[in-house]
PDB file of C-alpha atoms and ligand atoms in Angstrom:
ATOM      1  CA  MET A1268     -38.651  23.460 -37.393  1.00  0.00           C
ATOM      2  CA  LYS A1269     -41.182  24.779 -35.619  1.00  0.00           C
ATOM      3  CA  ILE A1270     -41.800  28.089 -33.414  1.00  0.00           C
ATOM      4  CA  ASN A1271     -43.958  27.781 -30.293  1.00  0.00           C
ATOM      5  CA  SER A1272     -46.841  30.333 -30.976  1.00  0.00           C
ATOM      6  CA  ASP A1273     -47.237  30.806 -26.953  1.00  0.00           C
ATOM      7  CA  LEU A1274     -43.727  31.990 -26.663  1.00  0.00           C
ATOM      8  CA  CYS A1275     -43.051  33.852 -29.808  1.00  0.00           C
ATOM      9  CA  THR A1276     -43.091  37.524 -29.179  1.00  0.00           C
ATOM     10  CA  GLY A1277     -43.025  38.627 -33.044  1.00  0.00           C
ATOM     11  CA  CYS A1278     -39.632  40.275 -32.790  1.00  0.00           C
ATOM     12  CA  ARG A1279     -39.009  39.093 -36.567  1.00  0.00           C
ATOM     13  CA  LYS A1280     -35.146  38.591 -35.654  1.00  0.00           C
ATOM     14  CA  CYS A1281     -35.210  35.056 -36.760  1.00  0.00           C
ATOM     15  CA  ASN A1282     -36.789  35.619 -40.453  1.00  0.00           C
ATOM     16  CA  ILE A1283     -33.460  36.941 -41.836  1.00  0.00           C
ATOM     17  CA  PHE A1284     -31.589  33.776 -40.991  1.00  0.00           C
ATOM     18  CA  CYS A1285     -33.739  31.555 -43.073  1.00  0.00           C
ATOM     19  CA  PRO A1286     -32.101  30.826 -46.453  1.00  0.00           C
ATOM     20  CA  VAL A1287     -35.551  29.976 -48.221  1.00  0.00           C
ATOM     21  CA  GLU A1288     -37.621  32.415 -46.761  1.00  0.00           C
ATOM     22  CA  ALA A1289     -39.891  29.784 -44.981  1.00  0.00           C
ATOM     23  CA  ILE A1290     -40.409  32.255 -41.768  1.00  0.00           C
ATOM     24  CA  PHE A1291     -43.451  34.429 -42.276  1.00  0.00           C
ATOM     25  CA  GLU A1292     -45.283  36.822 -40.047  1.00  0.00           C
ATOM     26  CA  ASP A1293     -48.696  36.207 -38.787  1.00  0.00           C
ATOM     27  CA  ARG A1294     -50.000  39.887 -38.412  1.00  0.00           C
ATOM     28  CA  GLU A1295     -53.202  39.216 -36.838  1.00  0.00           C
ATOM     29  CA  ASN A1296     -51.543  37.245 -33.811  1.00  0.00           C
ATOM     30  CA  LYS A1297     -48.183  39.358 -33.628  1.00  0.00           C
ATOM     31  CA  ILE A1298     -46.176  35.993 -34.011  1.00  0.00           C
ATOM     32  CA  SER A1299     -43.790  34.394 -36.552  1.00  0.00           C
ATOM     33  CA  ILE A1300     -44.681  31.020 -38.231  1.00  0.00           C
ATOM     34  CA  ILE A1301     -42.446  28.616 -40.142  1.00  0.00           C
ATOM     35  CA  ASP A1302     -44.215  27.262 -43.153  1.00  0.00           C
ATOM     36  CA  LEU A1303     -43.180  23.651 -43.177  1.00  0.00           C
ATOM     37  CA  ASN A1304     -43.765  22.991 -46.658  1.00  0.00           C
ATOM     38  CA  GLU A1305     -40.970  25.512 -47.637  1.00  0.00           C
ATOM     39  CA  CYS A1306     -38.707  24.957 -44.785  1.00  0.00           C
ATOM     40  CA  VAL A1307     -35.987  22.342 -45.527  1.00  0.00           C
ATOM     41  CA  GLU A1308     -34.818  21.723 -41.914  1.00  0.00           C
ATOM     42  CA  CYS A1309     -31.317  23.290 -42.365  1.00  0.00           C
ATOM     43  CA  GLY A1310     -31.286  24.159 -38.628  1.00  0.00           C
ATOM     44  CA  ASN A1311     -30.097  27.879 -39.237  1.00  0.00           C
ATOM     45  CA  CYS A1312     -32.829  29.483 -37.317  1.00  0.00           C
ATOM     46  CA  LEU A1313     -32.486  27.491 -34.268  1.00  0.00           C
ATOM     47  CA  ARG A1314     -28.707  27.878 -34.054  1.00  0.00           C
ATOM     48  CA  GLN A1315     -28.249  31.515 -35.525  1.00  0.00           C
ATOM     49  CA  ALA A1316     -31.322  33.591 -34.447  1.00  0.00           C
ATOM     50  CA  GLY A1317     -30.885  33.660 -30.732  1.00  0.00           C
ATOM     51  CA  CYS A1318     -34.320  33.454 -30.034  1.00  0.00           C
ATOM     52  CA  GLN A1319     -34.506  35.183 -26.440  1.00  0.00           C
ATOM     53  CA  VAL A1320     -37.659  33.530 -25.520  1.00  0.00           C
ATOM     54  CA  GLY A1321     -36.425  29.849 -26.735  1.00  0.00           C
ATOM     55  CA  ALA A1322     -39.650  29.637 -29.260  1.00  0.00           C
ATOM     56  CA  ILE A1323     -37.739  27.828 -31.874  1.00  0.00           C
ATOM     57  CA  TYR A1324     -37.797  24.229 -31.562  1.00  0.00           C
ATOM     58  CA  GLN A1325     -36.967  21.155 -33.631  1.00  0.00           C
ATOM     59  CA  GLN A1326     -39.874  18.959 -33.956  1.00  0.00           C
ATOM     60  CA  GLU A1327     -38.902  14.741 -34.340  1.00  0.00           C
ATOM     61  CA  LEU A1328     -38.220  14.197 -38.038  1.00  0.00           C
ATOM     62  CA  THR A1329     -39.472  11.012 -39.510  1.00  0.00           C
ATOM     63  CA  TRP A1330     -39.068   9.786 -42.743  1.00  0.00           C
ATOM     64  CA  PRO A1331     -39.469  10.970 -45.542  1.00  0.00           C
ATOM     65  CA  ARG A1332     -39.216  14.525 -44.082  1.00  0.00           C
ATOM     66  CA  SER A1333     -35.961  13.524 -42.537  1.00  0.00           C
ATOM     67  CA  VAL A1334     -34.144  13.825 -45.814  1.00  0.00           C
ATOM     68  CA  ARG A1335     -34.542  17.527 -45.847  1.00  0.00           C
ATOM     69  CA  SER A1336     -32.242  17.743 -42.791  1.00  0.00           C
ATOM     70  CA  ILE A1337     -29.764  15.168 -44.376  1.00  0.00           C
ATOM     71  CA  MET A1338     -29.388  17.147 -47.331  1.00  0.00           C
ATOM     72  CA  SER A1339     -29.870  20.997 -46.013  1.00  0.00           C
ATOM     73  CA  ASP A1340     -28.233  20.782 -42.462  1.00  0.00           C
ATOM     74  CA  PRO A1341     -24.437  20.909 -42.537  1.00  0.00           C
ATOM     75  CA  LEU A1342     -24.518  19.395 -39.105  1.00  0.00           C
ATOM     76  CA  THR A1343     -26.432  16.201 -39.811  1.00  0.00           C
ATOM     77  CA  ILE A1344     -24.284  13.224 -40.678  1.00  0.00           C
ATOM     78  CA  THR A1345     -25.678  10.788 -43.300  1.00  0.00           C
ATOM     79  CA  LYS A1346     -25.920   7.183 -41.736  1.00  0.00           C
ATOM     80  CA  GLU A1347     -24.928   5.591 -45.181  1.00  0.00           C
ATOM     81  CA  SER A1348     -21.620   7.510 -45.558  1.00  0.00           C
ATOM     82  CA  GLY A1349     -20.954   8.768 -42.076  1.00  0.00           C
ATOM     83  CA  ILE A1350     -20.186  12.262 -43.899  1.00  0.00           C
ATOM     84  CA  ALA A1351     -21.858  15.443 -43.009  1.00  0.00           C
ATOM     85  CA  GLY A1352     -23.084  18.274 -45.428  1.00  0.00           C
ATOM     86  CA  ARG A1353     -25.201  16.254 -48.057  1.00  0.00           C
ATOM     87  CA  GLY A1354     -23.310  13.262 -47.396  1.00  0.00           C
ATOM     88  CA  THR A1355     -20.675  12.901 -50.146  1.00  0.00           C
ATOM     89  CA  GLU A1356     -16.984  13.578 -50.392  1.00  0.00           C
ATOM     90  CA  GLU A1357     -17.747  14.411 -53.951  1.00  0.00           C
ATOM     91  CA  MET A1358     -15.320  13.703 -56.822  1.00  0.00           C
ATOM     92  CA  LYS A1359     -12.919  16.350 -55.189  1.00  0.00           C
ATOM     93  CA  THR A1360     -11.073  13.476 -53.031  1.00  0.00           C
ATOM     94  CA  ASN A1361     -10.215  11.670 -56.435  1.00  0.00           C
ATOM     95  CA  ASP A1362      -6.516  11.726 -56.044  1.00  0.00           C
ATOM     96  CA  VAL A1363      -7.126   9.515 -53.025  1.00  0.00           C
ATOM     97  CA  THR A1364     -10.491   7.638 -53.917  1.00  0.00           C
ATOM     98  CA  GLY A1365     -10.119   7.083 -57.660  1.00  0.00           C
ATOM     99  CA  ARG A1366     -13.457   7.509 -58.474  1.00  0.00           C
ATOM    100  CA  PHE A1367     -12.532   8.420 -61.962  1.00  0.00           C
ATOM    101  CA  ARG A1368      -9.468   7.727 -64.100  1.00  0.00           C
ATOM    102  CA  ARG A1369      -7.571   9.476 -66.648  1.00  0.00           C
ATOM    103  CA  GLY A1370      -9.896   9.813 -69.794  1.00  0.00           C
ATOM    104  CA  TYR A1371     -13.115  10.138 -67.547  1.00  0.00           C
ATOM    105  CA  VAL A1372     -14.680  13.350 -65.539  1.00  0.00           C
ATOM    106  CA  GLY A1373     -16.272  13.348 -62.672  1.00  0.00           C
ATOM    107  CA  VAL A1374     -19.602  15.223 -62.563  1.00  0.00           C
ATOM    108  CA  GLY A1375     -21.569  16.778 -59.994  1.00  0.00           C
ATOM    109  CA  ILE A1376     -25.015  18.306 -60.759  1.00  0.00           C
ATOM    110  CA  GLU A1377     -25.594  20.467 -57.769  1.00  0.00           C
ATOM    111  CA  MET A1378     -29.488  21.196 -57.482  1.00  0.00           C
ATOM    112  CA  GLY A1379     -31.049  23.932 -55.620  1.00  0.00           C
ATOM    113  CA  ARG A1380     -29.742  27.199 -54.208  1.00  0.00           C
ATOM    114  CA  PRO A1381     -30.571  29.382 -51.386  1.00  0.00           C
ATOM    115  CA  ILE A1382     -33.942  30.936 -51.654  1.00  0.00           C
ATOM    116  CA  LEU A1383     -34.864  28.355 -54.280  1.00  0.00           C
ATOM    117  CA  GLY A1384     -34.088  25.173 -52.909  1.00  0.00           C
ATOM    118  CA  ALA A1385     -34.959  21.904 -54.742  1.00  0.00           C
ATOM    119  CA  TYR A1386     -38.034  19.656 -54.669  1.00  0.00           C
ATOM    120  CA  PHE A1387     -37.017  16.111 -55.413  1.00  0.00           C
ATOM    121  CA  SER A1388     -39.578  15.855 -58.016  1.00  0.00           C
ATOM    122  CA  ASP A1389     -37.158  18.223 -60.054  1.00  0.00           C
ATOM    123  CA  VAL A1390     -34.153  16.244 -58.899  1.00  0.00           C
ATOM    124  CA  GLU A1391     -35.651  13.321 -60.384  1.00  0.00           C
ATOM    125  CA  LYS A1392     -36.329  14.689 -63.763  1.00  0.00           C
ATOM    126  CA  VAL A1393     -32.521  15.759 -64.005  1.00  0.00           C
ATOM    127  CA  ALA A1394     -31.425  12.213 -62.592  1.00  0.00           C
ATOM    128  CA  MET A1395     -33.772  10.340 -65.067  1.00  0.00           C
ATOM    129  CA  ALA A1396     -32.597  12.665 -68.084  1.00  0.00           C
ATOM    130  CA  VAL A1397     -28.818  11.929 -67.416  1.00  0.00           C
ATOM    131  CA  ALA A1398     -29.715   8.171 -66.614  1.00  0.00           C
ATOM    132  CA  LEU A1399     -31.383   7.810 -70.049  1.00  0.00           C
ATOM    133  CA  PHE A1400     -28.080   9.273 -71.639  1.00  0.00           C
ATOM    134  CA  GLY A1401     -26.522   6.221 -69.844  1.00  0.00           C
ATOM    135  CA  VAL A1402     -24.538   7.471 -67.105  1.00  0.00           C
ATOM    136  CA  GLU A1403     -24.069   5.180 -63.785  1.00  0.00           C
ATOM    137  CA  PHE A1404     -24.624   7.102 -60.657  1.00  0.00           C
ATOM    138  CA  GLU A1405     -21.933   7.299 -57.679  1.00  0.00           C
ATOM    139  CA  THR A1406     -22.752   4.391 -55.396  1.00  0.00           C
ATOM    140  CA  CYS A1407     -20.606   6.352 -52.653  1.00  0.00           C
ATOM    141  CA  ASN A1408     -23.303   9.639 -52.725  1.00  0.00           C
ATOM    142  CA  PRO A1409     -26.200   8.779 -50.524  1.00  0.00           C
ATOM    143  CA  LEU A1410     -28.286  10.540 -53.154  1.00  0.00           C
ATOM    144  CA  THR A1411     -27.977   7.516 -55.149  1.00  0.00           C
ATOM    145  CA  SER A1412     -29.139   5.027 -52.370  1.00  0.00           C
ATOM    146  CA  LEU A1413     -32.439   7.168 -52.389  1.00  0.00           C
ATOM    147  CA  MET A1414     -33.286   6.185 -55.769  1.00  0.00           C
ATOM    148  CA  SER A1415     -35.693   3.319 -56.212  1.00  0.00           C
ATOM    149  CA  ASP A1416     -34.201   2.373 -59.458  1.00  0.00           C
ATOM    150  CA  GLN A1417     -30.637   3.494 -60.123  1.00  0.00           C
ATOM    151  CA  ALA A1418     -30.739   2.383 -63.612  1.00  0.00           C
ATOM    152  CA  THR A1419     -33.370   5.087 -64.511  1.00  0.00           C
ATOM    153  CA  GLY A1420     -32.838   7.792 -61.890  1.00  0.00           C
ATOM    154  CA  LYS A1421     -36.212   7.199 -60.366  1.00  0.00           C
ATOM    155  CA  PHE A1422     -36.579   8.196 -56.724  1.00  0.00           C
ATOM    156  CA  MET A1423     -38.769   6.803 -54.054  1.00  0.00           C
ATOM    157  CA  ASP A1424     -42.036   8.050 -54.579  1.00  0.00           C
ATOM    158  CA  GLU A1425     -42.476   9.310 -50.766  1.00  0.00           C
ATOM    159  CA  LEU A1426     -39.597  11.575 -51.564  1.00  0.00           C
ATOM    160  CA  LEU A1427     -40.855  13.522 -54.694  1.00  0.00           C
ATOM    161  CA  GLY A1428     -42.998  16.237 -52.392  1.00  0.00           C
ATOM    162  CA  GLU A1429     -39.924  16.813 -50.241  1.00  0.00           C
ATOM    163  CA  LYS A1430     -37.664  19.752 -50.575  1.00  0.00           C
ATOM    164  CA  VAL A1431     -33.965  20.523 -49.636  1.00  0.00           C
ATOM    165  CA  LEU A1432     -31.608  23.388 -49.768  1.00  0.00           C
ATOM    166  CA  SER A1433     -29.394  21.626 -52.408  1.00  0.00           C
ATOM    167  CA  THR A1434     -28.338  18.052 -53.466  1.00  0.00           C
ATOM    168  CA  ILE A1435     -25.623  16.605 -55.765  1.00  0.00           C
ATOM    169  CA  ILE A1436     -26.348  14.156 -58.407  1.00  0.00           C
ATOM    170  CA  GLU A1437     -22.962  12.335 -59.059  1.00  0.00           C
ATOM    171  CA  PHE A1438     -21.479  10.098 -61.794  1.00  0.00           C
ATOM    172  CA  THR A1439     -18.425   9.899 -63.952  1.00  0.00           C
ATOM    173  CA  ILE A1440     -18.518   9.776 -67.801  1.00  0.00           C
ATOM    174  CA  PRO A1441     -15.830   9.406 -70.516  1.00  0.00           C
ATOM    175  CA  ILE A1442     -14.525  12.916 -71.584  1.00  0.00           C
ATOM    176  CA  GLU A1443     -15.831  12.489 -75.228  1.00  0.00           C
ATOM    177  CA  ARG A1444     -19.421  12.293 -73.878  1.00  0.00           C
ATOM    178  CA  ILE A1445     -19.471  15.627 -72.125  1.00  0.00           C
ATOM    179  CA  THR A1446     -20.707  17.612 -75.331  1.00  0.00           C
ATOM    180  CA  GLY A1447     -23.755  15.112 -75.473  1.00  0.00           C
ATOM    181  CA  LEU A1448     -24.046  15.547 -71.697  1.00  0.00           C
ATOM    182  CA  LEU A1449     -24.602  19.065 -72.024  1.00  0.00           C
ATOM    183  CA  LYS A1450     -27.123  19.044 -74.387  1.00  0.00           C
ATOM    184  CA  VAL A1451     -29.105  16.694 -72.183  1.00  0.00           C
ATOM    185  CA  LEU A1452     -28.747  19.031 -69.400  1.00  0.00           C
ATOM    186  CA  LYS A1453     -29.862  21.998 -71.489  1.00  0.00           C
ATOM    187  CA  ASP A1454     -32.969  20.365 -72.338  1.00  0.00           C
ATOM    188  CA  VAL A1455     -33.842  19.151 -68.890  1.00  0.00           C
ATOM    189  CA  SER A1456     -33.123  22.742 -67.264  1.00  0.00           C
ATOM    190  CA  GLU A1457     -36.128  24.092 -69.194  1.00  0.00           C
ATOM    191  CA  LYS A1458     -38.391  21.396 -67.243  1.00  0.00           C
ATOM    192  CA  ILE A1459     -37.627  22.124 -63.831  1.00  0.00           C
ATOM    193  CA  ASP A1460     -38.506  24.944 -61.348  1.00  0.00           C
ATOM    194  CA  THR A1461     -35.061  25.242 -59.721  1.00  0.00           C
ATOM    195  CA  VAL A1462     -31.707  25.854 -60.804  1.00  0.00           C
ATOM    196  CA  PHE A1463     -28.504  23.761 -60.832  1.00  0.00           C
ATOM    197  CA  SER A1464     -24.678  24.418 -61.307  1.00  0.00           C
ATOM    198  CA  LEU A1465     -22.332  21.987 -62.923  1.00  0.00           C
ATOM    199  CA  CYS A1466     -19.116  20.565 -61.421  1.00  0.00           C
ATOM    200  CA  PHE A1467     -16.954  18.973 -63.531  1.00  0.00           C
ATOM    201  CA  ALA A1468     -13.412  17.358 -61.841  1.00  0.00           C
ATOM    202  CA  SER A1469     -10.602  16.014 -64.172  1.00  0.00           C
ATOM    203  CA  ARG A1470      -7.063  15.313 -63.630  1.00  0.00           C
ATOM    204  CA  LEU A1471      -4.606  17.202 -65.332  1.00  0.00           C
ATOM    205  CA  ASP A1472      -3.291  15.954 -68.790  1.00  0.00           C
ATOM    206  CA  VAL A1473       0.399  14.996 -68.692  1.00  0.00           C
ATOM    207  CA  ASP A1474       1.276  18.383 -70.428  1.00  0.00           C
ATOM    208  CA  GLU A1475      -0.639  20.260 -67.523  1.00  0.00           C
ATOM    209  CA  VAL A1476      -3.538  21.347 -69.624  1.00  0.00           C
ATOM    210  CA  ILE A1477      -7.199  20.649 -68.083  1.00  0.00           C
ATOM    211  CA  PRO A1478      -8.572  18.175 -70.623  1.00  0.00           C
ATOM    212  CA  ILE A1479     -12.475  19.365 -70.838  1.00  0.00           C
ATOM    213  CA  ASN A1480     -11.678  23.346 -70.930  1.00  0.00           C
ATOM    214  CA  HIS A1481     -11.546  23.088 -74.556  1.00  0.00           C
ATOM    215  CA  ILE A1482     -14.970  21.219 -74.703  1.00  0.00           C
ATOM    216  CA  LEU A1483     -16.492  23.913 -72.479  1.00  0.00           C
ATOM    217  CA  ASP A1484     -15.154  26.554 -74.658  1.00  0.00           C
ATOM    218  CA  ASP A1485     -16.579  25.169 -77.907  1.00  0.00           C
ATOM    219  CA  ALA A1486     -19.983  24.970 -76.140  1.00  0.00           C
ATOM    220  CA  GLY A1487     -19.834  28.573 -75.101  1.00  0.00           C
ATOM    221  CA  ILE A1488     -20.127  27.805 -71.327  1.00  0.00           C
ATOM    222  CA  TRP A1489     -18.618  30.125 -68.886  1.00  0.00           C
ATOM    223  CA  TYR A1490     -16.673  28.454 -66.178  1.00  0.00           C
ATOM    224  CA  ALA A1491     -14.194  29.065 -63.150  1.00  0.00           C
ATOM    225  CA  PRO A1492     -11.470  26.601 -62.974  1.00  0.00           C
ATOM    226  CA  ASN A1493     -10.397  25.655 -59.748  1.00  0.00           C
ATOM    227  CA  GLY A1494      -7.257  23.896 -58.482  1.00  0.00           C
ATOM    228  CA  LYS A1495      -7.677  21.501 -55.433  1.00  0.00           C
ATOM    229  CA  THR A1496      -5.092  19.931 -53.468  1.00  0.00           C
ATOM    230  CA  ASN A1497      -6.065  17.402 -50.794  1.00  0.00           C
ATOM    231  CA  VAL A1498      -3.956  17.325 -48.067  1.00  0.00           C
ATOM    232  CA  GLY A1499      -3.744  14.938 -45.327  1.00  0.00           C
ATOM    233  CA  LEU A1500      -6.211  12.518 -47.031  1.00  0.00           C
ATOM    234  CA  GLY A1501      -3.687   9.741 -47.173  1.00  0.00           C
ATOM    235  CA  ARG A1502      -1.983   7.741 -50.132  1.00  0.00           C
ATOM    236  CA  PRO A1503      -4.346   6.895 -53.281  1.00  0.00           C
ATOM    237  CA  LEU A1504      -6.000   3.739 -52.790  1.00  0.00           C
ATOM    238  CA  PHE A1505      -6.099   2.599 -56.152  1.00  0.00           C
ATOM    239  CA  THR A1506      -3.639   2.230 -59.048  1.00  0.00           C
ATOM    240  CA  GLU A1507      -3.964   3.753 -62.679  1.00  0.00           C
ATOM    241  CA  LYS A1508      -4.960   0.047 -63.698  1.00  0.00           C
ATOM    242  CA  GLY A1509      -8.001   0.205 -61.537  1.00  0.00           C
ATOM    243  CA  GLU A1510      -6.930  -1.837 -59.097  1.00  0.00           C
ATOM    244  CA  ILE A1511      -7.545  -1.133 -55.188  1.00  0.00           C
ATOM    245  CA  VAL A1512      -4.329  -0.952 -52.818  1.00  0.00           C
TER     246      VAL A1512
HETATM  247  S1  LIG B1861     -36.703  35.468 -32.822  1.00  0.00           S
HETATM  248 FE1  LIG B1861     -38.219  34.217 -31.449  1.00  0.00          FE
HETATM  249  S2  LIG B1861     -39.556  35.500 -30.717  1.00  0.00           S
HETATM  250 FE2  LIG B1861     -38.702  36.534 -32.409  1.00  0.00          FE
HETATM  251  S3  LIG B1861     -39.969  36.203 -34.266  1.00  0.00           S
HETATM  252 FE3  LIG B1861     -38.501  34.354 -34.038  1.00  0.00          FE
HETATM  253  S4  LIG B1861     -39.326  32.833 -32.964  1.00  0.00           S
HETATM  254 FE4  LIG B1861     -40.564  34.628 -32.411  1.00  0.00          FE
HETATM  255  S1  LIG B1862     -34.858  24.936 -40.338  1.00  0.00           S
HETATM  256 FE1  LIG B1862     -33.776  26.527 -42.125  1.00  0.00          FE
HETATM  257  S2  LIG B1862     -35.371  26.269 -43.554  1.00  0.00           S
HETATM  258 FE2  LIG B1862     -36.511  25.928 -41.670  1.00  0.00          FE
HETATM  259  S3  LIG B1862     -37.235  27.728 -40.917  1.00  0.00           S
HETATM  260 FE3  LIG B1862     -35.512  27.404 -40.010  1.00  0.00          FE
HETATM  261  S4  LIG B1862     -33.876  28.554 -41.280  1.00  0.00           S
HETATM  262 FE4  LIG B1862     -35.781  28.179 -42.381  1.00  0.00          FE
END
């Protein structure tokens, strides 16, 4: 995103709409400027600030910068999946899609948050750490298609300097591997300059217990259980035996 310096009056009404504080004040020229290194192309300032002089405009986004918009602008639809908002339905639609079965857990590592965002160089560090642990990345998540090597979690080199508001590394693992995964994530969390939150999606056991709760309790990890009922998505597209229907 850019600001036309010939039009901007320096009113500063747009800066509060930026989730990564990329809009700064040029006091000498009494205008606002967008730091393109920090801007994640979320589109918020353009849509929400209501600039009275129309100074904010979207410049043409070419690859690899366009990935910022794909991951950060909730209105940008990802070509690979046809889905807006980081391009993945996530494992929350599991009741229909069957991404994981009983005995497995859907894992989402949500990299970045407002203010901080996340550079792909850090996303790669986490992806490579979990790949080394032996996970297979979710192919329906467009982030996976941005890897140059899905076996190692390596991303395309041209992406490493790109920054996004957030993005989700997604995979499934057997429940018994959660403890090992937590250790891997704790280790790699000390090597990155951003934050991530963890989302575990699992089906209720037959006795209606969430199967991974005791693992998180034992690990001393705080969590907020959420139930999710997907209404209107249709019938399951799979059987318990793994057949697609
Ligand atoms: S709202 Fe418009 S005029 Fe005011 S600082 Fe932002 S870009 Fe400039
Ligand atoms: S597009 Fe988003 S990140 Fe970029 S300056 Fe505007 S609000 Fe900030």
